Amino acid sequence: MLLELEEVHVSYGPIAALRGISLTVEEGEIVTLIGANGAGKSTTLNTVSGLLHPRSGRIRFRGAEIQRLSPQEVVARGITQVPEGRRVFAEMSVEENLLLGAYQRRDGAGVQRDLAAVYERFPVLYERRRQSAGTLSGGEQQMLAIGRALMARPTLLLMDEPSMGLSPILVQQVFEIIRQINAQGTTILLVEQNAHMALKVAHRGYVLETGRIALEGAAAELTASEQVRSAYLGGA
Amino acid sequence: MTAILQQIVNGLSLGSIYALIALGYTMVYGIIKLINFAHGDIYMVGAYVAFFAVTLLSMNLGVALLLAMLAAALTGVLIERIAYRPLRNAPRIAALITAIGVSFILENGGILVLKPDPRAFPDPIRWRQIRLMGGSLVLSTQDLFIVGVTVAMMLLLVYFVQRTRTGRAMRAVAYDMQAAALMGVDVNRTIAVTFAVGSALAAVAGVLVGLYYNRIDPLMGLVPGLKAFIAAVLGGIGSIPGAMLGGYLLGVIEALVGGTQFSLFRDAVSFALLILILLVRPAGLLGRNVREKV
Ligand SMILES: Nc1ncnc2c1ncn2[C@@H]1O[C@H](COP(=O)(O)OP(=O)(O)OP(=O)(O)O)[C@@H](O)[C@H]1O
Ligand SMILES: [Mg+2]
């Protein structure tokens, strides 16, 4: 088991956002976390990333508890996040954004190799490497946010609604990229509102409802489930 | 015409001092959105450390300057650690009031420990006057020295902020602290470095002003601190080039007004001008409409 959340409770002051979440991610999987607005998806990822700390419960990564670690310690363990809304550093160049993704790495040659690999994966980023990130289109910014997270060479990649606000063609492209990244050996925990696409790419999934896991199972099972179809797949 | 040129030249030294202090204000504001009102007093600390290094320890000026920068950096980092970090997520007014409190502590502590009387800052260098344009324009080698040291510091700073890994982290934290943390940046350390660098620059200003006026006292940070803050706002708070521009602009304006019959109202005129500029450009000359910290 790569990542394990056990009865995790998180609150914002008096407001309980997660009320005892348990989930697991196995090495090599794509696991998706779907749910409506405000269900607690981003809260879950931010808690794993160390931006938030649980009031109770445990988070284990490769068997070691990480729920008290700071964000930079979590990155050091091999978990990086592509945050909701991309959060690129708009005033810095594309290349500087990518280098920030590699902030903790000291292997200069390896960083240069990975930079080249990101440029190969996203040629548009290479063309615009000297441009400030704020001038990129929404889709390009999403590519940058993904490339930036890959620069850390993560074992586990947390992705928060990477398809948000993108055109249908770009959404296809983003999911294809997710599949490729996973095929190359990175485990992914994917938060999505686009349940349809997410369940197509994922191996397993969890449905989050107001801070609780309402349903879990293999992606195909969830796709077939009546409950998921009516609530998240827009079908009857 | 040469009279005006002369005033501009006269304003450059003071402008350098304002600019160096303004940089610390703007860097700290840029990264944690706090007006560090104790910053002017750090400049005083720098001046005194250099003073004692030269008078008591008979160090040469260069070594004294480095020591002053180091001591000021340490002071800035300690203040951040003790007074500001615990309030990072508190309402901003709490941090602001704390900053004013820290300023009082440094000033009154300074009066207590260092004695309120001004001291003569030793000036080991024999400065010369250079006469240009047939003697109508007088330039002191001291002015050249002050401007030269300041510009050198600015170039170092720009290199640091734009070209180094830590500088990049600083800009990232200033823009979006959470996103920077998600990149694995050590936010606390980066903020501490920002305080250290800003405070070291203030110490340089403190030493230069000691050479310029030959006297220092525990409250010396009060007025220049305020003016440098204004210079930072004038240039666009949060902007490093803005602080440089604002500092020199304020220095030159003061010198120009000082050369007229309004010289007694020097400060009032400068402030009025500042208000005018801010009415036209509320974000300052080089400021962007900064993202408010959420
Ligand atoms: N900073 C905060 N302060 C207070 N409450 C918050 C904060 N962030 C989130 N919440 C609350 O916590 C709950 C979960 O929010 P979260 O952002 O995790 O939802 P989400 O599933 O990611 O939603 P979305 O799909 O809209 O991104 C919501 O009720 C939200 O209002
Ligand atoms: Mg969310």
PDB file of N, CA, C and O in Angstrom, chain A residues 46 49 51 71-72 75 80-81 83 87-92 96-97 99-101 103-106 148, chain B residues 161-163 165-166 168-169 171-173 175-176 178-187 189-190 288:
ATOM      1  N   ASN A  46      -5.196  18.463   0.154  1.00  0.00           N
ATOM      2  CA  ASN A  46      -4.367  19.408   0.901  1.00  0.00           C
ATOM      3  C   ASN A  46      -3.931  18.847   2.247  1.00  0.00           C
ATOM      4  O   ASN A  46      -2.887  19.230   2.781  1.00  0.00           O
ATOM      5  N   SER A  49      -1.054  16.661   1.446  1.00  0.00           N
ATOM      6  CA  SER A  49       0.105  17.503   1.125  1.00  0.00           C
ATOM      7  C   SER A  49       0.685  18.236   2.331  1.00  0.00           C
ATOM      8  O   SER A  49       1.722  18.879   2.205  1.00  0.00           O
ATOM      9  N   LEU A  51      -0.678  20.809   3.902  1.00  0.00           N
ATOM     10  CA  LEU A  51      -1.140  22.199   4.066  1.00  0.00           C
ATOM     11  C   LEU A  51      -2.139  22.264   5.209  1.00  0.00           C
ATOM     12  O   LEU A  51      -2.279  23.290   5.871  1.00  0.00           O
ATOM     13  N   PRO A  71       4.406  20.778   4.430  1.00  0.00           N
ATOM     14  CA  PRO A  71       4.326  20.549   2.979  1.00  0.00           C
ATOM     15  C   PRO A  71       5.679  20.205   2.359  1.00  0.00           C
ATOM     16  O   PRO A  71       5.766  19.329   1.511  1.00  0.00           O
ATOM     17  N   GLN A  72       6.741  20.888   2.817  1.00  0.00           N
ATOM     18  CA  GLN A  72       8.011  20.590   2.153  1.00  0.00           C
ATOM     19  C   GLN A  72       8.532  19.200   2.516  1.00  0.00           C
ATOM     20  O   GLN A  72       9.190  18.549   1.714  1.00  0.00           O
ATOM     21  N   VAL A  75       6.668  16.797   0.233  1.00  0.00           N
ATOM     22  CA  VAL A  75       7.276  16.788  -1.102  1.00  0.00           C
ATOM     23  C   VAL A  75       8.547  15.941  -1.074  1.00  0.00           C
ATOM     24  O   VAL A  75       8.803  15.142  -1.973  1.00  0.00           O
ATOM     25  N   THR A  80       3.702  15.015  -4.716  1.00  0.00           N
ATOM     26  CA  THR A  80       3.504  16.404  -5.138  1.00  0.00           C
ATOM     27  C   THR A  80       2.077  16.585  -5.626  1.00  0.00           C
ATOM     28  O   THR A  80       1.380  15.621  -5.935  1.00  0.00           O
ATOM     29  N   GLN A  81       1.670  17.850  -5.683  1.00  0.00           N
ATOM     30  CA  GLN A  81       0.287  18.137  -6.017  1.00  0.00           C
ATOM     31  C   GLN A  81       0.203  19.096  -7.203  1.00  0.00           C
ATOM     32  O   GLN A  81       0.969  20.061  -7.292  1.00  0.00           O
ATOM     33  N   PRO A  83      -2.270  21.669  -8.001  1.00  0.00           N
ATOM     34  CA  PRO A  83      -3.390  22.216  -7.234  1.00  0.00           C
ATOM     35  C   PRO A  83      -4.567  22.643  -8.106  1.00  0.00           C
ATOM     36  O   PRO A  83      -4.420  22.862  -9.305  1.00  0.00           O
ATOM     37  N   ARG A  87      -2.707  27.395 -10.203  1.00  0.00           N
ATOM     38  CA  ARG A  87      -1.802  28.126  -9.309  1.00  0.00           C
ATOM     39  C   ARG A  87      -0.377  28.241  -9.855  1.00  0.00           C
ATOM     40  O   ARG A  87       0.591  28.051  -9.125  1.00  0.00           O
ATOM     41  N   VAL A  88      -0.243  28.566 -11.126  1.00  0.00           N
ATOM     42  CA  VAL A  88       1.105  28.814 -11.645  1.00  0.00           C
ATOM     43  C   VAL A  88       1.564  30.174 -11.139  1.00  0.00           C
ATOM     44  O   VAL A  88       0.755  31.012 -10.757  1.00  0.00           O
ATOM     45  N   PHE A  89       2.878  30.375 -11.110  1.00  0.00           N
ATOM     46  CA  PHE A  89       3.424  31.661 -10.677  1.00  0.00           C
ATOM     47  C   PHE A  89       3.420  32.586 -11.888  1.00  0.00           C
ATOM     48  O   PHE A  89       4.336  32.582 -12.707  1.00  0.00           O
ATOM     49  N   ALA A  90       2.340  33.378 -11.968  1.00  0.00           N
ATOM     50  CA  ALA A  90       2.030  34.088 -13.207  1.00  0.00           C
ATOM     51  C   ALA A  90       3.136  35.045 -13.634  1.00  0.00           C
ATOM     52  O   ALA A  90       3.339  35.254 -14.825  1.00  0.00           O
ATOM     53  N   GLU A  91       3.849  35.621 -12.665  1.00  0.00           N
ATOM     54  CA  GLU A  91       4.836  36.638 -13.017  1.00  0.00           C
ATOM     55  C   GLU A  91       6.203  36.050 -13.345  1.00  0.00           C
ATOM     56  O   GLU A  91       7.109  36.771 -13.718  1.00  0.00           O
ATOM     57  N   MET A  92       6.318  34.747 -13.186  1.00  0.00           N
ATOM     58  CA  MET A  92       7.605  34.125 -13.518  1.00  0.00           C
ATOM     59  C   MET A  92       7.498  33.432 -14.857  1.00  0.00           C
ATOM     60  O   MET A  92       6.417  33.075 -15.313  1.00  0.00           O
ATOM     61  N   GLU A  96      11.036  29.096 -15.184  1.00  0.00           N
ATOM     62  CA  GLU A  96      11.202  29.268 -13.736  1.00  0.00           C
ATOM     63  C   GLU A  96      10.144  28.489 -12.961  1.00  0.00           C
ATOM     64  O   GLU A  96      10.424  27.928 -11.897  1.00  0.00           O
ATOM     65  N   ASN A  97       8.928  28.466 -13.491  1.00  0.00           N
ATOM     66  CA  ASN A  97       7.885  27.667 -12.858  1.00  0.00           C
ATOM     67  C   ASN A  97       8.303  26.202 -12.797  1.00  0.00           C
ATOM     68  O   ASN A  97       8.144  25.545 -11.771  1.00  0.00           O
ATOM     69  N   LEU A  99      11.326  25.003 -12.896  1.00  0.00           N
ATOM     70  CA  LEU A  99      12.455  24.825 -11.978  1.00  0.00           C
ATOM     71  C   LEU A  99      11.992  24.863 -10.523  1.00  0.00           C
ATOM     72  O   LEU A  99      12.556  24.188  -9.655  1.00  0.00           O
ATOM     73  N   LEU A 100      10.946  25.642 -10.254  1.00  0.00           N
ATOM     74  CA  LEU A 100      10.413  25.645  -8.891  1.00  0.00           C
ATOM     75  C   LEU A 100       9.861  24.273  -8.525  1.00  0.00           C
ATOM     76  O   LEU A 100       9.927  23.859  -7.368  1.00  0.00           O
ATOM     77  N   GLY A 101       9.322  23.599  -9.514  1.00  0.00           N
ATOM     78  CA  GLY A 101       8.844  22.240  -9.256  1.00  0.00           C
ATOM     79  C   GLY A 101       9.972  21.340  -8.790  1.00  0.00           C
ATOM     80  O   GLY A 101       9.766  20.406  -8.024  1.00  0.00           O
ATOM     81  N   TYR A 103      12.433  22.327  -6.962  1.00  0.00           N
ATOM     82  CA  TYR A 103      13.104  23.123  -5.931  1.00  0.00           C
ATOM     83  C   TYR A 103      13.982  22.297  -4.989  1.00  0.00           C
ATOM     84  O   TYR A 103      15.079  22.708  -4.628  1.00  0.00           O
ATOM     85  N   GLN A 104      13.499  21.125  -4.583  1.00  0.00           N
ATOM     86  CA  GLN A 104      14.247  20.363  -3.576  1.00  0.00           C
ATOM     87  C   GLN A 104      15.351  19.495  -4.162  1.00  0.00           C
ATOM     88  O   GLN A 104      16.121  18.895  -3.428  1.00  0.00           O
ATOM     89  N   ARG A 105      15.395  19.427  -5.478  1.00  0.00           N
ATOM     90  CA  ARG A 105      16.374  18.507  -6.072  1.00  0.00           C
ATOM     91  C   ARG A 105      17.739  19.159  -6.188  1.00  0.00           C
ATOM     92  O   ARG A 105      17.874  20.324  -6.518  1.00  0.00           O
ATOM     93  N   ARG A 106      18.764  18.380  -5.908  1.00  0.00           N
ATOM     94  CA  ARG A 106      20.123  18.911  -5.977  1.00  0.00           C
ATOM     95  C   ARG A 106      20.901  18.309  -7.139  1.00  0.00           C
ATOM     96  O   ARG A 106      22.065  18.613  -7.331  1.00  0.00           O
ATOM     97  N   ARG A 148       5.270  21.093 -13.987  1.00  0.00           N
ATOM     98  CA  ARG A 148       5.936  21.579 -12.782  1.00  0.00           C
ATOM     99  C   ARG A 148       5.923  20.518 -11.683  1.00  0.00           C
ATOM    100  O   ARG A 148       6.930  20.288 -11.013  1.00  0.00           O
TER     101      ARG A 148
ATOM    102  N   VAL B 161      17.835  37.911  -6.342  1.00  0.00           N
ATOM    103  CA  VAL B 161      16.397  37.680  -6.464  1.00  0.00           C
ATOM    104  C   VAL B 161      16.045  37.035  -7.813  1.00  0.00           C
ATOM    105  O   VAL B 161      15.179  36.171  -7.884  1.00  0.00           O
ATOM    106  N   GLN B 162      16.741  37.459  -8.860  1.00  0.00           N
ATOM    107  CA  GLN B 162      16.356  36.996 -10.194  1.00  0.00           C
ATOM    108  C   GLN B 162      17.050  35.712 -10.612  1.00  0.00           C
ATOM    109  O   GLN B 162      16.533  34.976 -11.435  1.00  0.00           O
ATOM    110  N   ARG B 163      18.247  35.456 -10.085  1.00  0.00           N
ATOM    111  CA  ARG B 163      19.044  34.389 -10.673  1.00  0.00           C
ATOM    112  C   ARG B 163      19.321  33.204  -9.753  1.00  0.00           C
ATOM    113  O   ARG B 163      19.839  32.194 -10.210  1.00  0.00           O
ATOM    114  N   ARG B 165      18.360  30.194  -6.770  1.00  0.00           N
ATOM    115  CA  ARG B 165      17.275  29.304  -6.392  1.00  0.00           C
ATOM    116  C   ARG B 165      16.480  29.919  -5.219  1.00  0.00           C
ATOM    117  O   ARG B 165      15.255  29.894  -5.215  1.00  0.00           O
ATOM    118  N   THR B 166      17.192  30.470  -4.242  1.00  0.00           N
ATOM    119  CA  THR B 166      16.497  31.069  -3.109  1.00  0.00           C
ATOM    120  C   THR B 166      15.714  32.311  -3.534  1.00  0.00           C
ATOM    121  O   THR B 166      14.607  32.548  -3.054  1.00  0.00           O
ATOM    122  N   ARG B 168      14.406  32.776  -6.411  1.00  0.00           N
ATOM    123  CA  ARG B 168      13.215  32.280  -7.117  1.00  0.00           C
ATOM    124  C   ARG B 168      12.160  31.857  -6.103  1.00  0.00           C
ATOM    125  O   ARG B 168      10.971  32.154  -6.250  1.00  0.00           O
ATOM    126  N   ALA B 169      12.608  31.175  -5.045  1.00  0.00           N
ATOM    127  CA  ALA B 169      11.664  30.749  -4.008  1.00  0.00           C
ATOM    128  C   ALA B 169      11.011  31.970  -3.356  1.00  0.00           C
ATOM    129  O   ALA B 169       9.822  31.969  -3.051  1.00  0.00           O
ATOM    130  N   ARG B 171      10.381  34.900  -4.710  1.00  0.00           N
ATOM    131  CA  ARG B 171       9.337  35.444  -5.578  1.00  0.00           C
ATOM    132  C   ARG B 171       8.119  34.534  -5.577  1.00  0.00           C
ATOM    133  O   ARG B 171       6.983  35.007  -5.630  1.00  0.00           O
ATOM    134  N   ALA B 172       8.354  33.232  -5.507  1.00  0.00           N
ATOM    135  CA  ALA B 172       7.224  32.299  -5.498  1.00  0.00           C
ATOM    136  C   ALA B 172       6.398  32.467  -4.225  1.00  0.00           C
ATOM    137  O   ALA B 172       5.173  32.540  -4.279  1.00  0.00           O
ATOM    138  N   VAL B 173       7.065  32.558  -3.081  1.00  0.00           N
ATOM    139  CA  VAL B 173       6.340  32.722  -1.814  1.00  0.00           C
ATOM    140  C   VAL B 173       5.589  34.051  -1.824  1.00  0.00           C
ATOM    141  O   VAL B 173       4.449  34.138  -1.376  1.00  0.00           O
ATOM    142  N   TYR B 175       4.364  35.562  -4.304  1.00  0.00           N
ATOM    143  CA  TYR B 175       3.211  35.526  -5.206  1.00  0.00           C
ATOM    144  C   TYR B 175       2.099  34.637  -4.669  1.00  0.00           C
ATOM    145  O   TYR B 175       0.921  34.990  -4.738  1.00  0.00           O
ATOM    146  N   ASP B 176       2.458  33.460  -4.168  1.00  0.00           N
ATOM    147  CA  ASP B 176       1.441  32.509  -3.714  1.00  0.00           C
ATOM    148  C   ASP B 176       2.088  31.549  -2.719  1.00  0.00           C
ATOM    149  O   ASP B 176       2.725  30.573  -3.099  1.00  0.00           O
ATOM    150  N   GLN B 178       0.976  29.349  -0.548  1.00  0.00           N
ATOM    151  CA  GLN B 178       0.552  27.942  -0.523  1.00  0.00           C
ATOM    152  C   GLN B 178       1.112  27.164  -1.702  1.00  0.00           C
ATOM    153  O   GLN B 178       1.605  26.053  -1.537  1.00  0.00           O
ATOM    154  N   ALA B 179       1.029  27.773  -2.875  1.00  0.00           N
ATOM    155  CA  ALA B 179       1.541  27.074  -4.058  1.00  0.00           C
ATOM    156  C   ALA B 179       3.041  26.842  -3.903  1.00  0.00           C
ATOM    157  O   ALA B 179       3.556  25.780  -4.257  1.00  0.00           O
ATOM    158  N   ALA B 180       3.744  27.827  -3.343  1.00  0.00           N
ATOM    159  CA  ALA B 180       5.184  27.660  -3.135  1.00  0.00           C
ATOM    160  C   ALA B 180       5.441  26.494  -2.179  1.00  0.00           C
ATOM    161  O   ALA B 180       6.333  25.680  -2.394  1.00  0.00           O
ATOM    162  N   ALA B 181       4.631  26.405  -1.123  1.00  0.00           N
ATOM    163  CA  ALA B 181       4.796  25.296  -0.170  1.00  0.00           C
ATOM    164  C   ALA B 181       4.571  23.959  -0.882  1.00  0.00           C
ATOM    165  O   ALA B 181       5.276  22.986  -0.625  1.00  0.00           O
ATOM    166  N   LEU B 182       3.605  23.930  -1.795  1.00  0.00           N
ATOM    167  CA  LEU B 182       3.339  22.688  -2.526  1.00  0.00           C
ATOM    168  C   LEU B 182       4.485  22.303  -3.450  1.00  0.00           C
ATOM    169  O   LEU B 182       4.616  21.152  -3.851  1.00  0.00           O
ATOM    170  N   MET B 183       5.326  23.275  -3.813  1.00  0.00           N
ATOM    171  CA  MET B 183       6.514  22.973  -4.619  1.00  0.00           C
ATOM    172  C   MET B 183       7.644  22.435  -3.743  1.00  0.00           C
ATOM    173  O   MET B 183       8.713  22.116  -4.240  1.00  0.00           O
ATOM    174  N   GLY B 184       7.425  22.429  -2.426  1.00  0.00           N
ATOM    175  CA  GLY B 184       8.473  21.955  -1.540  1.00  0.00           C
ATOM    176  C   GLY B 184       9.357  23.067  -1.022  1.00  0.00           C
ATOM    177  O   GLY B 184      10.383  22.819  -0.393  1.00  0.00           O
ATOM    178  N   VAL B 185       8.960  24.320  -1.288  1.00  0.00           N
ATOM    179  CA  VAL B 185       9.743  25.442  -0.779  1.00  0.00           C
ATOM    180  C   VAL B 185       9.542  25.544   0.729  1.00  0.00           C
ATOM    181  O   VAL B 185       8.414  25.427   1.219  1.00  0.00           O
ATOM    182  N   ASP B 186      10.643  25.745   1.453  1.00  0.00           N
ATOM    183  CA  ASP B 186      10.539  25.963   2.890  1.00  0.00           C
ATOM    184  C   ASP B 186      10.140  27.429   3.106  1.00  0.00           C
ATOM    185  O   ASP B 186      10.970  28.329   3.050  1.00  0.00           O
ATOM    186  N   VAL B 187       8.851  27.637   3.333  1.00  0.00           N
ATOM    187  CA  VAL B 187       8.317  28.992   3.377  1.00  0.00           C
ATOM    188  C   VAL B 187       8.927  29.785   4.541  1.00  0.00           C
ATOM    189  O   VAL B 187       9.330  30.941   4.371  1.00  0.00           O
ATOM    190  N   ARG B 189      11.775  29.429   6.070  1.00  0.00           N
ATOM    191  CA  ARG B 189      13.170  29.766   5.824  1.00  0.00           C
ATOM    192  C   ARG B 189      13.256  30.894   4.789  1.00  0.00           C
ATOM    193  O   ARG B 189      14.056  31.820   4.927  1.00  0.00           O
ATOM    194  N   THR B 190      12.418  30.826   3.774  1.00  0.00           N
ATOM    195  CA  THR B 190      12.456  31.830   2.715  1.00  0.00           C
ATOM    196  C   THR B 190      12.083  33.208   3.265  1.00  0.00           C
ATOM    197  O   THR B 190      12.698  34.217   2.907  1.00  0.00           O
ATOM    198  N   ARG B 288       2.163  47.137  -9.373  1.00  0.00           N
ATOM    199  CA  ARG B 288       1.007  46.584 -10.059  1.00  0.00           C
ATOM    200  C   ARG B 288      -0.125  46.603  -9.065  1.00  0.00           C
ATOM    201  O   ARG B 288       0.064  46.819  -7.892  1.00  0.00           O
TER     202      ARG B 288
END
